[in-house]
Short mmCIF file of C-alpha atoms and ligand atoms in Angstrom, two decimals:
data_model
loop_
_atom_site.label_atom_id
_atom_site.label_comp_id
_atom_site.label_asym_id
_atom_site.label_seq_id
_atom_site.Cartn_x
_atom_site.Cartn_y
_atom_site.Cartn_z
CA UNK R 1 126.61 82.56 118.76
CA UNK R 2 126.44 80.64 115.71
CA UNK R 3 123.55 81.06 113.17
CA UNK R 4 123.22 79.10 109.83
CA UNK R 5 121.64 81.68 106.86
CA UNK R 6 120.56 80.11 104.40
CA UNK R 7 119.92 82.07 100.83
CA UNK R 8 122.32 85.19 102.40
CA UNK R 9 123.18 85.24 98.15
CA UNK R 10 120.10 86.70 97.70
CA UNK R 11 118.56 90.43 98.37
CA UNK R 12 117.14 90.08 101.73
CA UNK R 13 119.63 87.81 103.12
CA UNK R 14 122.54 89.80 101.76
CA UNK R 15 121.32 92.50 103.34
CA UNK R 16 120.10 90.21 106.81
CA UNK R 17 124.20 89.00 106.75
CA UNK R 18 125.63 92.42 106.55
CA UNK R 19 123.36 93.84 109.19
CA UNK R 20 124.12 90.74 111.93
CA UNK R 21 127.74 91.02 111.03
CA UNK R 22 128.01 94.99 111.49
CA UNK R 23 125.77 94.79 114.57
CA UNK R 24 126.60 91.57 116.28
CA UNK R 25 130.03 91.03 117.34
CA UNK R 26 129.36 88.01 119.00
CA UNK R 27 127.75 86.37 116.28
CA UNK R 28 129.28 84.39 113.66
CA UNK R 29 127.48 83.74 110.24
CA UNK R 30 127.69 80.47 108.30
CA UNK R 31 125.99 80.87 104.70
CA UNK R 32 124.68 78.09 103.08
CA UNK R 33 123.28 79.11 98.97
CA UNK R 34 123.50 77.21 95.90
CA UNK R 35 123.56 80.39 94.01
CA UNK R 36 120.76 80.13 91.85
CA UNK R 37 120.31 82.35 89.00
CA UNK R 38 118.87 84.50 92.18
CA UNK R 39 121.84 84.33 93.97
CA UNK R 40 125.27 86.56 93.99
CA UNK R 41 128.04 86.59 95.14
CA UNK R 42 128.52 90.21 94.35
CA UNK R 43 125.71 90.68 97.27
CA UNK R 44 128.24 89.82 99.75
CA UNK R 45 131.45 91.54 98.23
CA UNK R 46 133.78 92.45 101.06
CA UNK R 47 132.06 90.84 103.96
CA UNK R 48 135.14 88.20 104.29
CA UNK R 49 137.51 90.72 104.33
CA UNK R 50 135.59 92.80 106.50
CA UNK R 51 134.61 90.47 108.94
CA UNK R 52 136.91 87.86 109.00
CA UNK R 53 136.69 85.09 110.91
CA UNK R 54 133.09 85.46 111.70
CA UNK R 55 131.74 84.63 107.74
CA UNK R 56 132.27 81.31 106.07
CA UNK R 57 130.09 81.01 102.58
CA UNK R 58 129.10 77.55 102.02
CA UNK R 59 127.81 77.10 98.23
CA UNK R 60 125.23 73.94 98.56
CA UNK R 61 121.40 73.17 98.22
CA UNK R 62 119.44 73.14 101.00
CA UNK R 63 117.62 69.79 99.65
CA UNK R 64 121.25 68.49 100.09
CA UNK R 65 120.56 65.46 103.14
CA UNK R 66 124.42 65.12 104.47
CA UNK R 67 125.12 68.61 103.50
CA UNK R 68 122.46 70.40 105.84
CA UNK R 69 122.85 67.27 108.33
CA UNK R 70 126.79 68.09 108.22
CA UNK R 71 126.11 71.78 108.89
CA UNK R 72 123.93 71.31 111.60
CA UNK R 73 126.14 68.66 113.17
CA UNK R 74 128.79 71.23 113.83
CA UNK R 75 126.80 73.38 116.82
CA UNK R 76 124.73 76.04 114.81
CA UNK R 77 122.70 78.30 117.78
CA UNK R 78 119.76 79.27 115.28
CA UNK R 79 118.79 78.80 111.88
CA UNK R 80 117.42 81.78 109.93
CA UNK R 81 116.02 80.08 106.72
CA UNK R 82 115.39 82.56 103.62
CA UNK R 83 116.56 80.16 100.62
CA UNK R 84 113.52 79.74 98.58
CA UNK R 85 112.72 80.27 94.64
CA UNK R 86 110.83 84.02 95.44
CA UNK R 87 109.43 84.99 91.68
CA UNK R 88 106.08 84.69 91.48
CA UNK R 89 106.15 84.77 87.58
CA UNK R 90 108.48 82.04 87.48
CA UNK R 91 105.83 79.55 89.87
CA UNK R 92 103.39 80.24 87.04
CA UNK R 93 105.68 79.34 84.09
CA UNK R 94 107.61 75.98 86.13
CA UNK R 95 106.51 75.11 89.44
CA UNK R 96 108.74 72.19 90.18
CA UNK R 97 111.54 73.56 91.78
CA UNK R 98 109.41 75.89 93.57
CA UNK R 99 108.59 72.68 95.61
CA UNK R 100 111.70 71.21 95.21
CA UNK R 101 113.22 74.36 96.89
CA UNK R 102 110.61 75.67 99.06
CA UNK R 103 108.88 72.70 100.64
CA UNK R 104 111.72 70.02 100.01
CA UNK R 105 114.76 72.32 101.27
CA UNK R 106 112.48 73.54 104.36
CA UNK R 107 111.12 70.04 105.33
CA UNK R 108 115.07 68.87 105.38
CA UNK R 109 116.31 71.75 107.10
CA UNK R 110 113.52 71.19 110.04
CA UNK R 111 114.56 67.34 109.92
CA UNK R 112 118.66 67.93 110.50
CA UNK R 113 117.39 70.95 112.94
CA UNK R 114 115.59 68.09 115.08
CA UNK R 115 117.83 65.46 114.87
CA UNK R 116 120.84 67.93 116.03
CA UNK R 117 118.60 69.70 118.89
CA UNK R 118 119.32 73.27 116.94
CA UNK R 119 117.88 75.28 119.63
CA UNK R 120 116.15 77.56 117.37
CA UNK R 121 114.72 78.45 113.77
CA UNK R 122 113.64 81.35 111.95
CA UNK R 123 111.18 80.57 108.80
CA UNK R 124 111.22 83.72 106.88
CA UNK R 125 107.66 82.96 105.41
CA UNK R 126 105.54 85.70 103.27
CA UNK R 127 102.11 87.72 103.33
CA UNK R 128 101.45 85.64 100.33
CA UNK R 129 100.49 82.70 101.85
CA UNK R 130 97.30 84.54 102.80
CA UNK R 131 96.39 84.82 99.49
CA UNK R 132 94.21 88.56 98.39
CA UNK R 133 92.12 90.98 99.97
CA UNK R 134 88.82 93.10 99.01
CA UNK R 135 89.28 97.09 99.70
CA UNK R 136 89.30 96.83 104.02
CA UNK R 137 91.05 94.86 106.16
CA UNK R 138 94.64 93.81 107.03
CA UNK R 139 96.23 90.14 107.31
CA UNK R 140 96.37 88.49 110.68
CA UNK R 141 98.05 86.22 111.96
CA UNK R 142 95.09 84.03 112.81
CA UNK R 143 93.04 83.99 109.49
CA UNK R 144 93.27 81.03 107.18
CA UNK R 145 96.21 80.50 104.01
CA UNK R 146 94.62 80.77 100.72
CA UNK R 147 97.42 81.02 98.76
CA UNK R 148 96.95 81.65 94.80
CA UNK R 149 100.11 80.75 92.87
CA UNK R 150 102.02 78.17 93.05
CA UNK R 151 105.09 79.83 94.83
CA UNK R 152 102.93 81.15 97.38
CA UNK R 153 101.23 77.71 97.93
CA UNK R 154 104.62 76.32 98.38
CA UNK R 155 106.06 78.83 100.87
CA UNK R 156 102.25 77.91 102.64
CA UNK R 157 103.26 74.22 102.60
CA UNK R 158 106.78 75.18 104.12
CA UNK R 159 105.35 77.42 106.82
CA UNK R 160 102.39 75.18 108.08
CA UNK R 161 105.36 72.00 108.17
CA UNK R 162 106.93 74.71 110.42
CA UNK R 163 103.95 74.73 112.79
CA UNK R 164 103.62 70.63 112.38
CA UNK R 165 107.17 70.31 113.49
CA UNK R 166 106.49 72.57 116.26
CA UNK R 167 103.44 70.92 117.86
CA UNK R 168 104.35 67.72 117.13
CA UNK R 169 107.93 67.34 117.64
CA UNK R 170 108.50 70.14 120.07
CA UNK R 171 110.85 71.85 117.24
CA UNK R 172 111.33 75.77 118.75
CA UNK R 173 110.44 77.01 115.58
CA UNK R 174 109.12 80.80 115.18
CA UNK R 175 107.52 81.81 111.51
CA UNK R 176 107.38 85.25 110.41
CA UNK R 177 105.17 86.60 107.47
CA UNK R 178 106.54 89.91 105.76
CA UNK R 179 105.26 92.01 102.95
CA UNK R 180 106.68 93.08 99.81
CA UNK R 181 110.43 94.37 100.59
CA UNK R 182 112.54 96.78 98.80
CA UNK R 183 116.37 98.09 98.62
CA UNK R 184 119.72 97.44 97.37
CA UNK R 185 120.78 94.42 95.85
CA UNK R 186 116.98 93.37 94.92
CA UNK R 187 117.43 90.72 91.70
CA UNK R 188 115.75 93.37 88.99
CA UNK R 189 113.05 91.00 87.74
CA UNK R 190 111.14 92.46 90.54
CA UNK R 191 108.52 95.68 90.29
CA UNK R 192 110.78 98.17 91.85
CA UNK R 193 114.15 97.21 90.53
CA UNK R 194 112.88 96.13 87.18
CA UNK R 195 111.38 99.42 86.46
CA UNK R 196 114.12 101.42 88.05
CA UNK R 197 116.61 99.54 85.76
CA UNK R 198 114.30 99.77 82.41
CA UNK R 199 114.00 103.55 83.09
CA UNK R 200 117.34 104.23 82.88
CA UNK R 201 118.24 102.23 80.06
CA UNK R 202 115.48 103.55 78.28
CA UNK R 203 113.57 100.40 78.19
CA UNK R 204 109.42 99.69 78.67
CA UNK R 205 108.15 99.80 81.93
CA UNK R 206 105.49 96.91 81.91
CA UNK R 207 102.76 97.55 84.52
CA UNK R 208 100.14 94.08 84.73
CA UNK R 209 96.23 94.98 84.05
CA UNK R 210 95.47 98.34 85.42
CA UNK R 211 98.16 98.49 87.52
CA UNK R 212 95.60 99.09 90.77
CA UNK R 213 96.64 96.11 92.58
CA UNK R 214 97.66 97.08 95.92
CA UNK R 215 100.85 95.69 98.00
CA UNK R 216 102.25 97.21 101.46
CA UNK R 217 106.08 98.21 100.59
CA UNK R 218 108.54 97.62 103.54
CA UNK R 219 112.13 98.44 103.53
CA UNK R 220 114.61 95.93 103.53
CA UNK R 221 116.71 96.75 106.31
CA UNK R 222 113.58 97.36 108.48
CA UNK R 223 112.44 93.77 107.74
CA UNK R 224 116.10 92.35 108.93
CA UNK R 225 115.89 94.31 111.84
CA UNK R 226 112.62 92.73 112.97
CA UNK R 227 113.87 89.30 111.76
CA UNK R 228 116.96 89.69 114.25
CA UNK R 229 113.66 90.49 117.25
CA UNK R 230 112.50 87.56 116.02
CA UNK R 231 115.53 85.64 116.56
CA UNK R 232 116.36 86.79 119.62
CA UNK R 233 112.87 87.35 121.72
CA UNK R 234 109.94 85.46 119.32
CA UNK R 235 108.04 82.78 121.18
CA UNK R 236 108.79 79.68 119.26
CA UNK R 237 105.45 78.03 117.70
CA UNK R 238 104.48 81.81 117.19
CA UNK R 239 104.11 83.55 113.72
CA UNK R 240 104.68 87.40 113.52
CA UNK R 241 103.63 89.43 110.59
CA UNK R 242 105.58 92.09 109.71
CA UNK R 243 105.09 94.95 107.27
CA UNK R 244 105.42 98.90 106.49
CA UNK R 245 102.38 100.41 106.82
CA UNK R 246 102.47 101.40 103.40
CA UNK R 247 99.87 100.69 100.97
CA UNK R 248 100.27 101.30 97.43
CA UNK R 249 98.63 100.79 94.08
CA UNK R 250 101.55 99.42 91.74
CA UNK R 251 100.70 102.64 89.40
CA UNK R 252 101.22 104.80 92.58
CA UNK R 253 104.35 103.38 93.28
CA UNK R 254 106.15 103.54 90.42
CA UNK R 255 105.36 106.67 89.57
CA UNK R 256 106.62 107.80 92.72
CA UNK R 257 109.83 105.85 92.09
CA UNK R 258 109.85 107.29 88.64
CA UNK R 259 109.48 111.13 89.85
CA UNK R 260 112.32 110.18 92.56
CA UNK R 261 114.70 108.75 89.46
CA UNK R 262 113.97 112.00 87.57
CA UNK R 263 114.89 114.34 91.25
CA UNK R 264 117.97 112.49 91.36
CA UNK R 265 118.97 112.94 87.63
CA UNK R 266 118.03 116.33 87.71
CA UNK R 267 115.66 114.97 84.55
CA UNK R 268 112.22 116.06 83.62
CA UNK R 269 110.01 113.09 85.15
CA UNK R 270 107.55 112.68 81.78
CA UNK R 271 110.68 111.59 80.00
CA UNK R 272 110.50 108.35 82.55
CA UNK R 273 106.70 108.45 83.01
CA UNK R 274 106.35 108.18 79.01
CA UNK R 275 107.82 104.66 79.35
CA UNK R 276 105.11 102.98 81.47
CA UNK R 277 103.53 100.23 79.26
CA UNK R 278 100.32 98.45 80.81
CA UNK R 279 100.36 94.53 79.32
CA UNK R 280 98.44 91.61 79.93
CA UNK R 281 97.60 90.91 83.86
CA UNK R 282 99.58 88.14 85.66
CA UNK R 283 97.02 84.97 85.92
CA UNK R 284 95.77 85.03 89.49
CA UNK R 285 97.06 88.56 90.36
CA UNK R 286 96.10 88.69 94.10
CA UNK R 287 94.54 92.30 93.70
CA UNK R 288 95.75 93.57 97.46
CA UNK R 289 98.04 92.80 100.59
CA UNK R 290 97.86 94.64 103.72
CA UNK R 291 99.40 94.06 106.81
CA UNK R 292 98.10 93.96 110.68
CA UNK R 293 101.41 94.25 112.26
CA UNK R 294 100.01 94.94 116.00
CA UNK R 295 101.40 91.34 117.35
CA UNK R 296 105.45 91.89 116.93
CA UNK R 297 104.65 95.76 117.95
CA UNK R 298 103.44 94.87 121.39
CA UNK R 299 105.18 91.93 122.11
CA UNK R 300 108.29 92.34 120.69
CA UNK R 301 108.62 96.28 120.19
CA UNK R 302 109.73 96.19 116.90
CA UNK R 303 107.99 98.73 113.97
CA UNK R 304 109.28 99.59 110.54
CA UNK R 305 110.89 102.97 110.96
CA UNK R 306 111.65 104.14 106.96
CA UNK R 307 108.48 105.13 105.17
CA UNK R 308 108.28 105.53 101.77
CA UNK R 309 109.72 108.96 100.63
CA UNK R 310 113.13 108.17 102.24
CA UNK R 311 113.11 104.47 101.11
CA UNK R 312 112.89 105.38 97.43
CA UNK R 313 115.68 108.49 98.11
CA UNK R 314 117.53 105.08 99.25
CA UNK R 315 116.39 102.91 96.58
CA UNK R 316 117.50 104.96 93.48
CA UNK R 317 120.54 106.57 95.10
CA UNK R 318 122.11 102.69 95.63
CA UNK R 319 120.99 101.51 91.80
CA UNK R 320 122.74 104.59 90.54
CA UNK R 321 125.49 104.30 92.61
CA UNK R 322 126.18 100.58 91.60
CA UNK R 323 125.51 100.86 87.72
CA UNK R 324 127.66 97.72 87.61
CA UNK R 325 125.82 95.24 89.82
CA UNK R 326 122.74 95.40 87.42
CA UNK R 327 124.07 95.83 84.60
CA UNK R 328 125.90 92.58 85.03
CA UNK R 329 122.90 90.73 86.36
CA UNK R 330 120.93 91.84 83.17
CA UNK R 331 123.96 90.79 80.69
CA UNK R 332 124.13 87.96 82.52
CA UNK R 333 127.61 88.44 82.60
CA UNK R 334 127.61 87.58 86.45
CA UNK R 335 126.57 84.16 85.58
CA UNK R 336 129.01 83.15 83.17
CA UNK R 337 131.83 83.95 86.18
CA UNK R 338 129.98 81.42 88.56
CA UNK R 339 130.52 79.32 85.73
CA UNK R 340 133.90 79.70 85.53
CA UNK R 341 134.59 79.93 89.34
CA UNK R 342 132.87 76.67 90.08
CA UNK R 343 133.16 74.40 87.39
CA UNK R 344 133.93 71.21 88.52
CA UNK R 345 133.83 71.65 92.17
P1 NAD D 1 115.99 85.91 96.37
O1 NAD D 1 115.38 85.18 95.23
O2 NAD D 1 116.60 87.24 96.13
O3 NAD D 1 117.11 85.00 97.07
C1 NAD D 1 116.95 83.64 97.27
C2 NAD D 1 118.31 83.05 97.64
O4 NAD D 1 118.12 81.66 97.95
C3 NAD D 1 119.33 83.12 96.51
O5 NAD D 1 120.58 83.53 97.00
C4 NAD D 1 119.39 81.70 95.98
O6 NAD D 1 120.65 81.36 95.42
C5 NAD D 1 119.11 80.90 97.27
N1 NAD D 1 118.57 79.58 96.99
C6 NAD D 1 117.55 79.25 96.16
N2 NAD D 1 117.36 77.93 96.14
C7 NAD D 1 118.28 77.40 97.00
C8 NAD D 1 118.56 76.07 97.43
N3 NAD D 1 117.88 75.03 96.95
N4 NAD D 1 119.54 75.88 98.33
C9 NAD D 1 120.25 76.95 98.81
N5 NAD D 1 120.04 78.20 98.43
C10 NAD D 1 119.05 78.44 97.52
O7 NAD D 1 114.85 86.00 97.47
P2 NAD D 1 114.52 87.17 98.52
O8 NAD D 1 113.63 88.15 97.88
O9 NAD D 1 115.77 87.61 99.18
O10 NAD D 1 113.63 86.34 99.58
C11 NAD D 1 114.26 85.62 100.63
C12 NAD D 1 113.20 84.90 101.44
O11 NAD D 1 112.28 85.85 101.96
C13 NAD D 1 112.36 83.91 100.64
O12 NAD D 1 112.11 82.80 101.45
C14 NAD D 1 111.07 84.66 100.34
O13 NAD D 1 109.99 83.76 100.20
C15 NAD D 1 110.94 85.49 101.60
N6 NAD D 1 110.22 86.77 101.46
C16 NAD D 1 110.54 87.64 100.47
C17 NAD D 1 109.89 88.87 100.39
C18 NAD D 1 110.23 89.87 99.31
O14 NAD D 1 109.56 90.89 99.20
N7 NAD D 1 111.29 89.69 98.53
C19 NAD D 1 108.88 89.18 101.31
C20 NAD D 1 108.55 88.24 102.31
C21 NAD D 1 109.24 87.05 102.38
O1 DAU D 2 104.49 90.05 99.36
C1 DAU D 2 105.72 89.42 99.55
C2 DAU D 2 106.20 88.87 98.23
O2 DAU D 2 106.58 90.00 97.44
C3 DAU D 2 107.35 87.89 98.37
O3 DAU D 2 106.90 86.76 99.06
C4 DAU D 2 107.88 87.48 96.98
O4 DAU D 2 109.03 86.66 97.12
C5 DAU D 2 108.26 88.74 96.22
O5 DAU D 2 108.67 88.40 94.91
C6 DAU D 2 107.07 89.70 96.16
O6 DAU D 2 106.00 89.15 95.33
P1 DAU D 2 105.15 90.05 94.34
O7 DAU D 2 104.56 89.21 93.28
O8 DAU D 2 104.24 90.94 95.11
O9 DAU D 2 106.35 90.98 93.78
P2 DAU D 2 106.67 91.49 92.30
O10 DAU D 2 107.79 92.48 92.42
O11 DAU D 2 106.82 90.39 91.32
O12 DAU D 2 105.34 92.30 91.91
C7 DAU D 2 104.86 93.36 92.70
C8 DAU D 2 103.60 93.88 92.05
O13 DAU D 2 103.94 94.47 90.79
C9 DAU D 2 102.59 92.78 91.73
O14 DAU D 2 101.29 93.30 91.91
C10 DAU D 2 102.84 92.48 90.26
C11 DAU D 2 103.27 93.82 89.70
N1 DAU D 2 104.24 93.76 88.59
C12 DAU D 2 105.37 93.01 88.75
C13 DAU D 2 106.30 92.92 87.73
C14 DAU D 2 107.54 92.08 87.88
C15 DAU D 2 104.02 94.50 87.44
O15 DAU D 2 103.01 95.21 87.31
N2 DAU D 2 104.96 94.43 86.44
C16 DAU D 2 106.08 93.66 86.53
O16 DAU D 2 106.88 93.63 85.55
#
């Protein structure tokens, strides 16, 4: 089997790619990423030389016509789409290439997958595009998008094209909407990472507003394992929410992370805790997520199986463990060797 990734630079399709490549032997993995600022090589370090033959890295944009066409053209079995710009911050500051990226990239990618008769496609799609809840209640896969900022109002546009391409052109597309993921090789501008990072370099931890808004925390590699159900059982035109049971207040959370850090330090937690910095709430903060997950649990068997204790004993043992991944992200230093690597190509 051969399955396009595309965005398998990034954290959860780094982590997607080394899971299908260690688990599948029959599959063979074709990465397409521009290698945004997002994006890393480094995520992917020793997968050719692991896996050989089976992993070809293809750096282009997925709003590239001939380029996706070309890709597609060759046979691909299944595409599972994850490029996207993912930073909600960033939507709010520049918003362009959030459609550019998101709805452009996606709507070209369904277009190639049509005219070359891909046989299937995975949108990895979000539990943003529902936009906030009050205090009860879960997400479901039948309520309405309300989506607040402008990346999550792009990833709406690209996952309600996937259902247009679906009942209009027949396109065996399957959509899947996942909650806030965590775990190694997570770009650290987001919550977890970020304040992981700032802790140990001493830094402010800035929580938004009161720090009481509420997401559902899912590990990475439990999210990539229900992606692969997806791929192989989910009923195209179908969208499956997935999350981890796991509702947290941000303030919760990183203290928890926090107390972890200090565990694993053998440090006296306060000296972390001291650092947390509450600043001025993002503009349209969607105040709580929560996941109804019962749909891909009875129909495709598939339930997240690290909760959180053991996902933060993950978490914090990989970031201190690779002290050199972040620290070149955050220098930037990472960047300036893409630079050099692919000038002029
Ligand atoms: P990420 O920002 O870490 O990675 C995105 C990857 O896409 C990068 O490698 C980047 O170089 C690549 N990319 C960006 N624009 C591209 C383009 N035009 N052409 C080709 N490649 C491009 O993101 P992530 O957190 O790994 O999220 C992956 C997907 O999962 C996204 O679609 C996101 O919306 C979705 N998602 C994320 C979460 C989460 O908690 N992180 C939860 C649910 C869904
Ligand atoms: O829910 C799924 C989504 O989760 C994905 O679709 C997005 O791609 C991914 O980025 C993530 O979006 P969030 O906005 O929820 O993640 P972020 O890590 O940016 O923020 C998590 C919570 O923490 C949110 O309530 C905002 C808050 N926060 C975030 C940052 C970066 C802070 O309080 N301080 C911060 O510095």
């Amino acid at each position: 089997m051969k399955l396009l990734v595309t965005g398998g630079c990034g954290f959860i399709g780094a982590n997607f790619v080394r899971l299908v490549l260690e688990e599948r032997p029959e599959v063979s993995v074709v990465n397409l990423d521009k290698l945004t600022y997002a994006g890393n090589l480094a995520n992917l370090a020793g997968v050719d030389e692991t896996y050989g033959g089976r992993y070809r890295f293809i750096r282009g944009d997925v709003c590239d016509e001939p380029v996706v066409d070309g890709l597609l053209a060759q046979g691909i079995d299944a595409v599972v789409h994850f490029a996207a710009e993912s930073h909600v911050d960033r939507s709010i500051e520049a918003a362009g290439v959030f459609i550019d990226t998101n709805v452009g990239g996606t709507r070209v990618l369904l277009d190639a997958a049509q005219r070359r008769g891909t046989p299937r496609f995975v949108m990895v799609s979000t539990d943003e595009v529902y936009g906030s809840l009050g205090p009860e209640g879960a997400f479901r896969e039948d309520m309405p998008l309300k989506p607040n900022s402008p990346y999550s109002a792009s990833k709406a546009a690209a996952d309600l094209l996937c259902r247009a391409y679906c009942v209009t052109n027949g396109l065996p597309v399957v959509v899947t909407r996942c909650s806030n993921n965590y775990g190694p090789y997570q770009f650290p501008e987001k919550l977890l990472p970020l304040m992981l990072t700032n802790a140990l370099e001493g830094a402010p931890l800035p929580v938004y507003g009161d720090g009481r808004n509420v997401r559902d925390w899912i590990y990475v590699e439990d999210h990539c394992r229900g992606l692969l159900r997806v791929l192989d059982k989910g009923r195209p035109g179908e969208v499956y929410n997935l999350g981890g049971a796991c509702e947290r207040e941000n303030i919760e959370l990183v203290g928890g992370l926090l107390r972890e850090l200090a565990r694993q330090k053998g440090q006296d937690a306060e000296d972390y805790l001291s650092l947390i910095s509450f600043v001025t709430d993002r503009p349209g903060h969607d105040r709580r997520y929560a996941m109804d997950f019962t749909k891909i649990e009875q129909e495709l068997g598939w339930s997240p199986q690290v909760d959180l204790a053991e996902g933060l004993r993950r978490l914090v043992a990989w970031y201190l463990d690779h002290e050199t991944w972040w620290r070149e992200i955050k220098s930037g230093a990472y960047r300036d060797y893409y630079r050099s690597m692919y000038e002029g190509r």
